[in-house]
Coordinates of C-alpha atoms in Angstrom, one line a residue:
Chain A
X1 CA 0.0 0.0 0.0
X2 CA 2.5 2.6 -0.8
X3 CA 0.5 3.9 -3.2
X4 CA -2.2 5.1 -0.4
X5 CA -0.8 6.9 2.6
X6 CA -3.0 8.1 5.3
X7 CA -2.4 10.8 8.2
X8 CA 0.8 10.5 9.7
X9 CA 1.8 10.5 13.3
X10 CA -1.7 9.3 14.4
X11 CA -1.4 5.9 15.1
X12 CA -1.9 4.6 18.7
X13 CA 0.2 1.2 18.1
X14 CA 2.9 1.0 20.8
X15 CA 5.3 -1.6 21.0
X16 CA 7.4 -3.0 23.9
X17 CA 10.4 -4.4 22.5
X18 CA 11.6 -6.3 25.9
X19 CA 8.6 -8.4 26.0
X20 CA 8.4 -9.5 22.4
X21 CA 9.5 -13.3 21.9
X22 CA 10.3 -12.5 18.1
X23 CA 7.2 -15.1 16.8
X24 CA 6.9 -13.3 14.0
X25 CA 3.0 -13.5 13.8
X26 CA 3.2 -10.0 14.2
X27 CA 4.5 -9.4 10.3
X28 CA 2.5 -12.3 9.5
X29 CA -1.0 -10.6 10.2
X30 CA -0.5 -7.2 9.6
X31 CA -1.9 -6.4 6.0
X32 CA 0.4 -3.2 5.8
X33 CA 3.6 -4.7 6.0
X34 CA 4.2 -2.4 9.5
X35 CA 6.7 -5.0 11.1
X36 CA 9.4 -6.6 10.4
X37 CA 11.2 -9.3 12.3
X38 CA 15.2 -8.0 13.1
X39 CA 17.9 -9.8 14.9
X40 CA 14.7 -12.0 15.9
X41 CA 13.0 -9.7 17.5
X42 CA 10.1 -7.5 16.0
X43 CA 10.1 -3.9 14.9
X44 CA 7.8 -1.2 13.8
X45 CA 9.3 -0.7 10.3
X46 CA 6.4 2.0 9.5
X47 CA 3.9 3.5 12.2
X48 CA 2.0 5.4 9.7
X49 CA 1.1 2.4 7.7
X50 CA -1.2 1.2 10.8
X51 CA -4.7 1.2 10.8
X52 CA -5.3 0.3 13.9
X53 CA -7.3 -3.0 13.1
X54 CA -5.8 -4.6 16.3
X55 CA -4.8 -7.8 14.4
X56 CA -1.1 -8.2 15.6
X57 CA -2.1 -6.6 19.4
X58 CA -5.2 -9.6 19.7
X59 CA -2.5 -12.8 18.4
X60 CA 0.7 -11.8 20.3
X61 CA 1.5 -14.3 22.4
X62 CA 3.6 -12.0 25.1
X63 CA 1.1 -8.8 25.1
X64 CA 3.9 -6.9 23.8
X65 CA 2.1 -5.0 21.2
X66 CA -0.6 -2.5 22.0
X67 CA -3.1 -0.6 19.8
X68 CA -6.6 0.8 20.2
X69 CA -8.1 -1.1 17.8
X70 CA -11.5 0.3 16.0
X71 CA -12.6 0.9 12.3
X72 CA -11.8 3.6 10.3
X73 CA -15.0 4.9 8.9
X74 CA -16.4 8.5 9.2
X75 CA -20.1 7.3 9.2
X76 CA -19.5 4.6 12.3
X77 CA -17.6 7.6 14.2
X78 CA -20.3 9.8 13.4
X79 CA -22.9 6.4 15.0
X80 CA -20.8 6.3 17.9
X81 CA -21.4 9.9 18.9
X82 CA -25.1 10.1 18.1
X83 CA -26.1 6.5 19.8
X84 CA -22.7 5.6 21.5
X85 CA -20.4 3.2 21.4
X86 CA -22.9 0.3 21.9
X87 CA -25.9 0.8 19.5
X88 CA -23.2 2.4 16.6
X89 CA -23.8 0.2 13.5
X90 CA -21.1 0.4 9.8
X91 CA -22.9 3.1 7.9
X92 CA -26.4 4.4 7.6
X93 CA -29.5 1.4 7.6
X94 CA -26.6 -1.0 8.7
X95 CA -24.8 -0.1 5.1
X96 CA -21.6 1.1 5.0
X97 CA -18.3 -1.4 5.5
Chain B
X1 CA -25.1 -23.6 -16.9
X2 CA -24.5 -27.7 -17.4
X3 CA -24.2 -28.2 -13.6
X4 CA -27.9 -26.5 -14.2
X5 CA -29.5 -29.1 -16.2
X6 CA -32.4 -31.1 -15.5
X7 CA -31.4 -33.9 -17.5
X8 CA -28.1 -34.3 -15.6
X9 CA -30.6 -34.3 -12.5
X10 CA -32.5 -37.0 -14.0
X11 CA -29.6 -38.8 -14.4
X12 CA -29.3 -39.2 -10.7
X13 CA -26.9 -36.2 -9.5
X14 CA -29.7 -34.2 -8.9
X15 CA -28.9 -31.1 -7.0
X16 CA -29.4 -31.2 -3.3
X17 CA -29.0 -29.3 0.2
X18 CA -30.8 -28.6 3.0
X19 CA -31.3 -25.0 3.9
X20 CA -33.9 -22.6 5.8
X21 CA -33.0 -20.2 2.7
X22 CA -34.6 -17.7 0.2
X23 CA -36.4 -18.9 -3.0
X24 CA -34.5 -20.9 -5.5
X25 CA -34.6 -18.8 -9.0
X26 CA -33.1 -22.2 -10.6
X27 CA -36.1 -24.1 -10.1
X28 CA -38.6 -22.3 -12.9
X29 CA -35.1 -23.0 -15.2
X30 CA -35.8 -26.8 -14.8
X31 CA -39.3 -25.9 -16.1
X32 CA -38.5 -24.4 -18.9
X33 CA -35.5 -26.5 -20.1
X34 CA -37.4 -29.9 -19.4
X35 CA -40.6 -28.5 -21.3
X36 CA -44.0 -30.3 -20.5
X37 CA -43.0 -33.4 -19.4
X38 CA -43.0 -34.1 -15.7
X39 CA -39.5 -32.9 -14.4
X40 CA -37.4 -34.6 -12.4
X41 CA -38.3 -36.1 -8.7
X42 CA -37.8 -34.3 -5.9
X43 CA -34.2 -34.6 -4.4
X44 CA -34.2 -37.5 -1.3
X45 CA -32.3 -34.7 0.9
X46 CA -35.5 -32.8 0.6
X47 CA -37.4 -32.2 4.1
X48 CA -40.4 -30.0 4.6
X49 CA -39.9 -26.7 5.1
X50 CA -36.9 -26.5 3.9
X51 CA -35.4 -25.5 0.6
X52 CA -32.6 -27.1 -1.3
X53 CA -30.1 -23.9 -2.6
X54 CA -29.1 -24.3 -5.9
X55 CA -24.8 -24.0 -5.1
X56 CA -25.3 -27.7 -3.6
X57 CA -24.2 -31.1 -5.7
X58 CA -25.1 -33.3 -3.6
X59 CA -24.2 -34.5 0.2
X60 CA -21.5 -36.2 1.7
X61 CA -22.4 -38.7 4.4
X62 CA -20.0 -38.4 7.4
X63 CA -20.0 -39.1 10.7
X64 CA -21.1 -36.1 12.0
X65 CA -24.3 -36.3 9.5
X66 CA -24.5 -34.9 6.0
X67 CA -22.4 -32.3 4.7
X68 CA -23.4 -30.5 1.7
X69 CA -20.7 -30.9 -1.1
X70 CA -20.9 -27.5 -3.0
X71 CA -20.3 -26.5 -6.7
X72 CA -17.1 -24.2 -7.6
X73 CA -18.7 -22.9 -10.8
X74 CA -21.0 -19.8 -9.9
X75 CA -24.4 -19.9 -11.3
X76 CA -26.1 -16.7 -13.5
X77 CA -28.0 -16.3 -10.3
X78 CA -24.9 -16.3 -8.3
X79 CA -23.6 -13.6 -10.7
X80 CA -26.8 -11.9 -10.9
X81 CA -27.2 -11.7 -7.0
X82 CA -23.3 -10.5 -7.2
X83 CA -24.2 -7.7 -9.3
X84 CA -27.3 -6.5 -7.0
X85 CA -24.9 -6.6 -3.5
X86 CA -22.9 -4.0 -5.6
X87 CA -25.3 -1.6 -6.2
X88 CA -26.5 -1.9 -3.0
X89 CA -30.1 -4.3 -3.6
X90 CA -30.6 -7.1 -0.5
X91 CA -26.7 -6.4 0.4
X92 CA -27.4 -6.8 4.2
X93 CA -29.5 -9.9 3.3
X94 CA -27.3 -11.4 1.3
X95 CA -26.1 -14.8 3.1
X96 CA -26.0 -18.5 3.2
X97 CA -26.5 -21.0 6.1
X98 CA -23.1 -21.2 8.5
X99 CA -22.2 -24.4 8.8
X100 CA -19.6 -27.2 7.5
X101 CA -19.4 -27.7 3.6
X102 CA -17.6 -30.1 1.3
X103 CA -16.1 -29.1 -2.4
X104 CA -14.4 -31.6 -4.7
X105 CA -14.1 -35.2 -3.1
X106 CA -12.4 -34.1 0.6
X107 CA -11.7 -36.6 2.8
X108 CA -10.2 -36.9 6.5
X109 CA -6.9 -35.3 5.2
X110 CA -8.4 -32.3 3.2
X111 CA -7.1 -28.5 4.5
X112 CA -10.6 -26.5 6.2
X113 CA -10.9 -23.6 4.8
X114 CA -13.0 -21.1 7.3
X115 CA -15.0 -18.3 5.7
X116 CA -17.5 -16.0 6.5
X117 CA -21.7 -16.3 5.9
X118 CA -22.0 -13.6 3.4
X119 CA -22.6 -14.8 -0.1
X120 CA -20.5 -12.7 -1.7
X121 CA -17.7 -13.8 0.5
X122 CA -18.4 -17.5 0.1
X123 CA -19.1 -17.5 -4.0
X124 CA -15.5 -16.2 -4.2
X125 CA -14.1 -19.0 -2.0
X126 CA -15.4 -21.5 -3.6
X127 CA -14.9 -20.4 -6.7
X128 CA -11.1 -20.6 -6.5
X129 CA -11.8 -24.5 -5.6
X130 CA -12.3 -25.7 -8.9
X131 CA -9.5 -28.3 -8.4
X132 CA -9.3 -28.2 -4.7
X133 CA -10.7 -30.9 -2.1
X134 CA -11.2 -29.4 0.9
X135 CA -13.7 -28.6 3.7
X136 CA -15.4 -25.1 4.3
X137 CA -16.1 -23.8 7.9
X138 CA -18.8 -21.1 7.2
X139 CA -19.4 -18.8 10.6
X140 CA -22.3 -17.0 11.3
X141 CA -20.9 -13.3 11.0
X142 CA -24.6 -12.1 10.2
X143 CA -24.0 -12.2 6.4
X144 CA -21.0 -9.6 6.8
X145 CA -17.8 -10.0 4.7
X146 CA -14.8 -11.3 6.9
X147 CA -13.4 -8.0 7.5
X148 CA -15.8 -5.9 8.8
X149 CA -17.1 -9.0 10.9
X150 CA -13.8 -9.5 11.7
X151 CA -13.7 -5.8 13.0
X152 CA -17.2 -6.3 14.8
X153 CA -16.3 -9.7 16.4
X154 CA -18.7 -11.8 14.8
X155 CA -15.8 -13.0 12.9
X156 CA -13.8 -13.8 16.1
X157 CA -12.7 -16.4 18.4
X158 CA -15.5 -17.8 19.9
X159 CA -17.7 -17.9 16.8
X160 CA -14.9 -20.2 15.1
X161 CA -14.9 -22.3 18.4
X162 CA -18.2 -22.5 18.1
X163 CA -18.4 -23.6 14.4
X164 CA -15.4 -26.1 14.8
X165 CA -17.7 -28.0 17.9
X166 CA -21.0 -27.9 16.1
X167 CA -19.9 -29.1 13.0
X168 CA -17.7 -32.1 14.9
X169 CA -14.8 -31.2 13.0
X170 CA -12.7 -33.3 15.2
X171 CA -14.2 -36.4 13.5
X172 CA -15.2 -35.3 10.3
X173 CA -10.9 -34.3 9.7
X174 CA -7.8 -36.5 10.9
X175 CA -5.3 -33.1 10.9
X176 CA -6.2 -30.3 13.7
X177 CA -5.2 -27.1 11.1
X178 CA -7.7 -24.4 10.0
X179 CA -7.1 -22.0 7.5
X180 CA -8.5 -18.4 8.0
X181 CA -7.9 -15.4 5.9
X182 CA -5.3 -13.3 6.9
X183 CA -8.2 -10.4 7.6
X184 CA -9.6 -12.6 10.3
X185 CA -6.5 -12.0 12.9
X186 CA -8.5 -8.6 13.8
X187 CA -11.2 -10.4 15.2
X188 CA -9.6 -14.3 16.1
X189 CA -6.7 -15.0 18.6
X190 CA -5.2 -18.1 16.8
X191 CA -3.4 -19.3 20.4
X192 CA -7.2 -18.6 21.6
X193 CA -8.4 -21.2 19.1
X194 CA -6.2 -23.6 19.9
X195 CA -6.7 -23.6 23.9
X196 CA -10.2 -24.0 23.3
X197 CA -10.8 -26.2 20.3
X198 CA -7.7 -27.9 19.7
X199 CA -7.0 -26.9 15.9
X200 CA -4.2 -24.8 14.8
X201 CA -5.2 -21.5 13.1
X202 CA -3.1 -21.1 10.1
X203 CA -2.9 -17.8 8.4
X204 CA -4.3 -17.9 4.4
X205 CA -4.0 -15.2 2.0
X206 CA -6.3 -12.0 2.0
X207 CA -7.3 -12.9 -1.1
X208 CA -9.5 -15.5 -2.0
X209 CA -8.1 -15.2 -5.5
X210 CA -4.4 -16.5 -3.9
X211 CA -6.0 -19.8 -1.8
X212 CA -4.9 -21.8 -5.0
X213 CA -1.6 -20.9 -4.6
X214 CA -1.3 -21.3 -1.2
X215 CA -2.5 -24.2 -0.5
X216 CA -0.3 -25.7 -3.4
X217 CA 2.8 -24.1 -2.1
X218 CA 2.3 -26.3 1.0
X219 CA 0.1 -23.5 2.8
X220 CA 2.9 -20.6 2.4
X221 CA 1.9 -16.9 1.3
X222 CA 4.7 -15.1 0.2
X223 CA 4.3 -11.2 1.0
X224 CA 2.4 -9.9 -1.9
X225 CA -0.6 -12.3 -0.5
X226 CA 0.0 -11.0 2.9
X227 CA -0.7 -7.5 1.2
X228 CA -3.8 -5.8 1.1
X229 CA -4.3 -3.8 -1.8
X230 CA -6.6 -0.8 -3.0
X231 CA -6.7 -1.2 -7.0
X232 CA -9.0 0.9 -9.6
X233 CA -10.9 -2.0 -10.2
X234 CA -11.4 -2.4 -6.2
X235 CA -12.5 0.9 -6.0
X236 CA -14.6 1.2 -8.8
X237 CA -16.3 -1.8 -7.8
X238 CA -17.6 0.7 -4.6
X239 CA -18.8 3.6 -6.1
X240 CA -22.2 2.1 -6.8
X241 CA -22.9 1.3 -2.7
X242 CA -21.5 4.5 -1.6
X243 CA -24.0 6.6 -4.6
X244 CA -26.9 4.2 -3.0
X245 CA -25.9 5.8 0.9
X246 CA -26.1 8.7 -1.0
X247 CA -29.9 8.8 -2.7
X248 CA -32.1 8.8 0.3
X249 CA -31.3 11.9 2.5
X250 CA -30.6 13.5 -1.0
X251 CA -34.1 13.3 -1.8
X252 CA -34.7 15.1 1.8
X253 CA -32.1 17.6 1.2
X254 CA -33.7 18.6 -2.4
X255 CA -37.3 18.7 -0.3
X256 CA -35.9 21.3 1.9
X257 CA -34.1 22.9 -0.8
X258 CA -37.0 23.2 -2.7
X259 CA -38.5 25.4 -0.1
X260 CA -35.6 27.3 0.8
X261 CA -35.6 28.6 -3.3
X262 CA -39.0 29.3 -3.3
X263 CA -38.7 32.1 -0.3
X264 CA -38.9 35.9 -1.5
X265 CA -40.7 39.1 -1.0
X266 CA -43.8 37.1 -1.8
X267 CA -42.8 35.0 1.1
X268 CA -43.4 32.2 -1.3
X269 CA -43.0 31.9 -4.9
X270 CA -43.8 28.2 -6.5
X271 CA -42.0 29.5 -9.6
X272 CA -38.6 30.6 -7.8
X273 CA -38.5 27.4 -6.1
X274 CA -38.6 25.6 -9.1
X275 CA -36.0 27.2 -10.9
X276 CA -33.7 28.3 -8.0
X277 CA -34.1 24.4 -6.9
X278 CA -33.3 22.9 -10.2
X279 CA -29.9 24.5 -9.6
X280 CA -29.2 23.6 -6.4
X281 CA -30.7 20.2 -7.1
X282 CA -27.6 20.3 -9.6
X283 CA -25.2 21.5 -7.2
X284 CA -26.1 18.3 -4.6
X285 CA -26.0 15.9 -7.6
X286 CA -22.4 17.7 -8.3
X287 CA -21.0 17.4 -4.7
X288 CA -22.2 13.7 -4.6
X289 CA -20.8 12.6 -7.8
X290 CA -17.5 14.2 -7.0
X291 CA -17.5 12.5 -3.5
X292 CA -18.8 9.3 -4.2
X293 CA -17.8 8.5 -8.0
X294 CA -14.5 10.8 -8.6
X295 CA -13.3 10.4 -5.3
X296 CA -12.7 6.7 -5.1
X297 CA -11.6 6.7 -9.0
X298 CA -8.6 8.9 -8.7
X299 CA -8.1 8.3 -4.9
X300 CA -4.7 8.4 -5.2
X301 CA -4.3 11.0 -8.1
X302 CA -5.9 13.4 -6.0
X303 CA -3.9 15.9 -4.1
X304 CA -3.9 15.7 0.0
X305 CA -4.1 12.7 3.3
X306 CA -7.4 13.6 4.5
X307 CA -10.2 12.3 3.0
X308 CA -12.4 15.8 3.1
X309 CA -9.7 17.2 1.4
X310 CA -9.8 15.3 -1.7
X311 CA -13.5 15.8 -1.6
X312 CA -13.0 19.6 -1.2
X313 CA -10.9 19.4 -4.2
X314 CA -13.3 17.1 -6.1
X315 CA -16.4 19.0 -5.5
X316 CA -14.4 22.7 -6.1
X317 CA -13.8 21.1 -10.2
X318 CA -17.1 19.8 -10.2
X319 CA -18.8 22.8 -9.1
X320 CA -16.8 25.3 -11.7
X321 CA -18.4 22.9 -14.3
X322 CA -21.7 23.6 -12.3
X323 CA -21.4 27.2 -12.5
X324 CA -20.0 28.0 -15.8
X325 CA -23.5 25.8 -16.9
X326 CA -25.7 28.5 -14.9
X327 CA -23.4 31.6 -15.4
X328 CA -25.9 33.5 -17.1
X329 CA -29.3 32.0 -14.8
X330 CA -27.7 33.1 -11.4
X331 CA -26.1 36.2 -9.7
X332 CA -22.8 36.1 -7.7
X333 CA -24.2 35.3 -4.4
X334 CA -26.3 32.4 -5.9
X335 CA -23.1 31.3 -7.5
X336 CA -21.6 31.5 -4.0
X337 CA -23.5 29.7 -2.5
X338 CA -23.7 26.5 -5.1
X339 CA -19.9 26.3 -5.2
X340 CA -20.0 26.4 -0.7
X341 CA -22.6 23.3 -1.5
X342 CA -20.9 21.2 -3.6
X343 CA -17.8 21.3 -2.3
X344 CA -19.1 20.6 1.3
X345 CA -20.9 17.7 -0.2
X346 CA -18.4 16.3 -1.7
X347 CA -16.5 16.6 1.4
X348 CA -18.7 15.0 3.3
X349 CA -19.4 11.9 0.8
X350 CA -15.8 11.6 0.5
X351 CA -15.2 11.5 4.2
X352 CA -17.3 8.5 4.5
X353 CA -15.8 6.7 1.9
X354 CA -12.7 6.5 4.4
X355 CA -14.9 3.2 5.8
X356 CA -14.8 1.4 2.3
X357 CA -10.8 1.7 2.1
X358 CA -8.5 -0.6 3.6
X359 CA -5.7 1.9 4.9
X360 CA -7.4 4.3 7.3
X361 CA -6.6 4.4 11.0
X362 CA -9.7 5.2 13.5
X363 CA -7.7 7.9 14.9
X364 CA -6.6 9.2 11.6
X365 CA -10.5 9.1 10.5
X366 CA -11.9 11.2 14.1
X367 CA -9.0 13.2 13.7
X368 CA -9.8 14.2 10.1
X369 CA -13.8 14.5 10.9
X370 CA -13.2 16.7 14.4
X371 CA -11.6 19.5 11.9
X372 CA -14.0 18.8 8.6
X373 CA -17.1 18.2 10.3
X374 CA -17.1 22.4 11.4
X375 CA -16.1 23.6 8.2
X376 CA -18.7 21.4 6.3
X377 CA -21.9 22.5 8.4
X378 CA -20.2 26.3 8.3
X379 CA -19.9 25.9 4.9
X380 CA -23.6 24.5 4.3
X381 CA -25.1 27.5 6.7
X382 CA -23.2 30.5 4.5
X383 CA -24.7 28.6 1.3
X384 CA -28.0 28.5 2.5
X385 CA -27.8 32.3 4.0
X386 CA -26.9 33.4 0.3
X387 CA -29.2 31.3 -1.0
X388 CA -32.3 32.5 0.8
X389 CA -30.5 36.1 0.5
X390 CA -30.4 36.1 -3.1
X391 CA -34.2 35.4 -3.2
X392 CA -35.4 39.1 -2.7

């Protein structure tokens, strides 16, 4: 995806290089290449190619990775303000992603 | 269409599977092609009540009862139901049974493929199984594509524990691997899995298109599979979804429009409003075809990060167009006020398009709305202050 770039510097992923076990399912999950596996141990090779879909946080094994994880769409933000967090549905009339 | 025929049917392959599903379109087909004659018995799998869907061959008896073996080849109805999901017809209705199905000849060694329970989602799998023999784990994520189910959790952990115990996968397969597309890890904890149900979550391509190659590379995916990607094609394929969003609080908008145009020093004039709307009619018809159609085309031809930018942008081109049509019809602050429209419709359209892309961040997306969201309704209020002003 180097052909779409998002905002920059936004991204909540944090990672905590002393806890990671270098697995590798980090790399292996994330669709936007953000990690790569060095001197067997895993770093963020580009922040602001994160979406934030929480894959890598949710399958590493040593909770070293941590990212608010949530959907990037305009018209679910919008849901979660009007209704809240709970009652928020993709798009209009459960459209949308 | 062979896989279609009644005569094959007759033959004794007769198409079978048992379903609480919508109306079979393939039925009045066997009418027609078998002519007067009686057609063909009804399938032994049939049960009252239940409808036999027209993607199943036949069953495979197993341990764990009868597992409907599926048909890789997509019918016209599959294609046809394809096309209506993309312009937005029956999309959030569009879903087959969850459950355990059988493609090719599998048998206790076969890979499991797990998949989601929309329809569009499942023709594409098992359309790249032509050649395959495998199993297919369909979870319930309410007839939602594996991402976004994914990113609501009904794609998710429990739902595939869930799956792999109902359907007694343990007996129906001698290996303990599933394979999920790479797009599941947002909602599924593989080591989860595993704790709970034994099997091994193994990590497929995004694509359903690459499940071929996978599996024959002994279930490897080399990076470009691990890739998501945002093609024209893949975009294009949007537009007519995000247009349908679009038509119904357009049809509002022009309602109050209507009566906004027609207010004048004789308070109302039916003739104003029906001129004056016209035009702004034409300036909201503007704004959503450059947020919703030239947007996503030249997403990444267009200038700026933030979506409401490149709508901004969009929408300002769109609505010169727009007003070097009415130059003549319309004053300055009319003029004003069409160009504040469009491009604050466009803006808005092609802020929501940020949920159809793969690459925005949550945080990027609020960010982006806290400082367009102001500016779009700002923009909307001077437009309609002009536009009622240029009325007297």
């Amino acid at each position: 995806m180097k052909d779409f770039r998002y905002l920059e510097g936004v991204t909540t992923l944090e990672l905590k290089e002393e806890k990671c076990v270098g697995c590798g399912v980090c790399e292996t999950v994330c669709p936007h290449g953000v990690f790569r596996l060095e001197n067997k141990k895993a770093v963020i090779a580009d922040s602001d190619g994160c979406m934030e879909c929480g894959s890598c946080a949710l399958n590493c094994p040593a909770s070293a990775i941590q990212v608010t994880p949530g959907v990037g769409c305009a018209a679910y933000i919008i849901q979660t303000w009007v209704k809240g967090k709970e009652a928020a549905a993709c798009g209009g009339e459960g459209t949308g992603c | 269409m062979k896989e279609n025929s009644c005569c094959e049917a007759e033959t004794g392959t007769s198409p079978s599977g048992i379903q609480i599903q919508p109306a079979l379109p393939q039925n009045t087909e066997d009418e027609v092609c078998c002519g007067p004659p009686a057609g063909p018995p009804s399938s032994p799998f049939e049960r009252p009540g239940y409808q036999i869907c027209g993607f199943v061959e036949n069953f495979i008896e197993s341990t764990s009862g009868r597992i409907p073996r599926i048909k890789s080849a997509l019918s016209i109805s599959d294609m046809a139901g394809t096309v209506m999901t993309r312009i937005g017809i029956n999309r959030n209705n569009y879903r087959v049974a969850p459950g355990l199905y059988g493609i090719g000849n599998p048998d206790p060694d076969s890979p499991v493929l797990v998949t989601a329970n929309y329809k569009l989602s499942f023709d594409k799998v098992r359309k790249e199984l032509k050649y395959t023999d495998a199993w297919l784990l369909v979870l319930d994520t309410r007839g939602i594509n594996v991402w976004c189910a994914a990113g609501k959790g009904t794609f998710g952990t429990e739902e595939v524990v869930r799956s792999v115990k109902a359907a007694g996968l343990d007996t129906v397969v001698s290996h303990r691997n599933l394979i999920l597309p790479q797009l599941g890890a947002t909602g599924v904890s593989a080591r989860q899995v595993k704790k709970e149900c034994g099997f091994q979550v193994v990590w497929g391509p995004i694509l359903a298109a690459d499940i071929g190659k996978f599996l024959d590379s002994g279930m490897k995916a080399d990076q470009t599979m691990r890739r998501v990607t945002f093609t024209t094609m893949e975009r294009l394929v949007l537009i007519p979804v995000e247009i349908s969003i679009g038509l119904k609080p357009m049809l509002w908008i022009v309602l109050v429009v209507f009566i906004l145009s027609g207010i004048g020093p004789d308070l109302f004039s039916l003739k104003a409003a029906w001129t004056r709307s016209l035009m702004a009619a034409a300036a909201l018809a503007g704004g959503v075809f450059a947020g919703a159609v030239l947007t996503p085309a030249f997403l990444p031809k267009i200038p700026g990060r933030a979506f409401y930018i490149k709508g901004a942008i969009t929408g300002f081109l769109t609505a010169a167009g727009i007003l070097l049509w009415y130059r003549q019809d319309a004053g300055l602050l009319e003029l004003s006020a069409l160009l504040l429209f469009t491009m604050a419709v466009s803006s808005f359209m092609a802020m929501n398009f940020t949920g159809a892309t793969p690459f925005t961040s949550p945080t990027g997306v609020e960010k982006e709305m806290r400082r367009a969201i102001p500016m779009q309704i700002a923009a909307v209020f001077l437009a309609v202050f002009a536009w009622i002003g240029a009325g007297f």
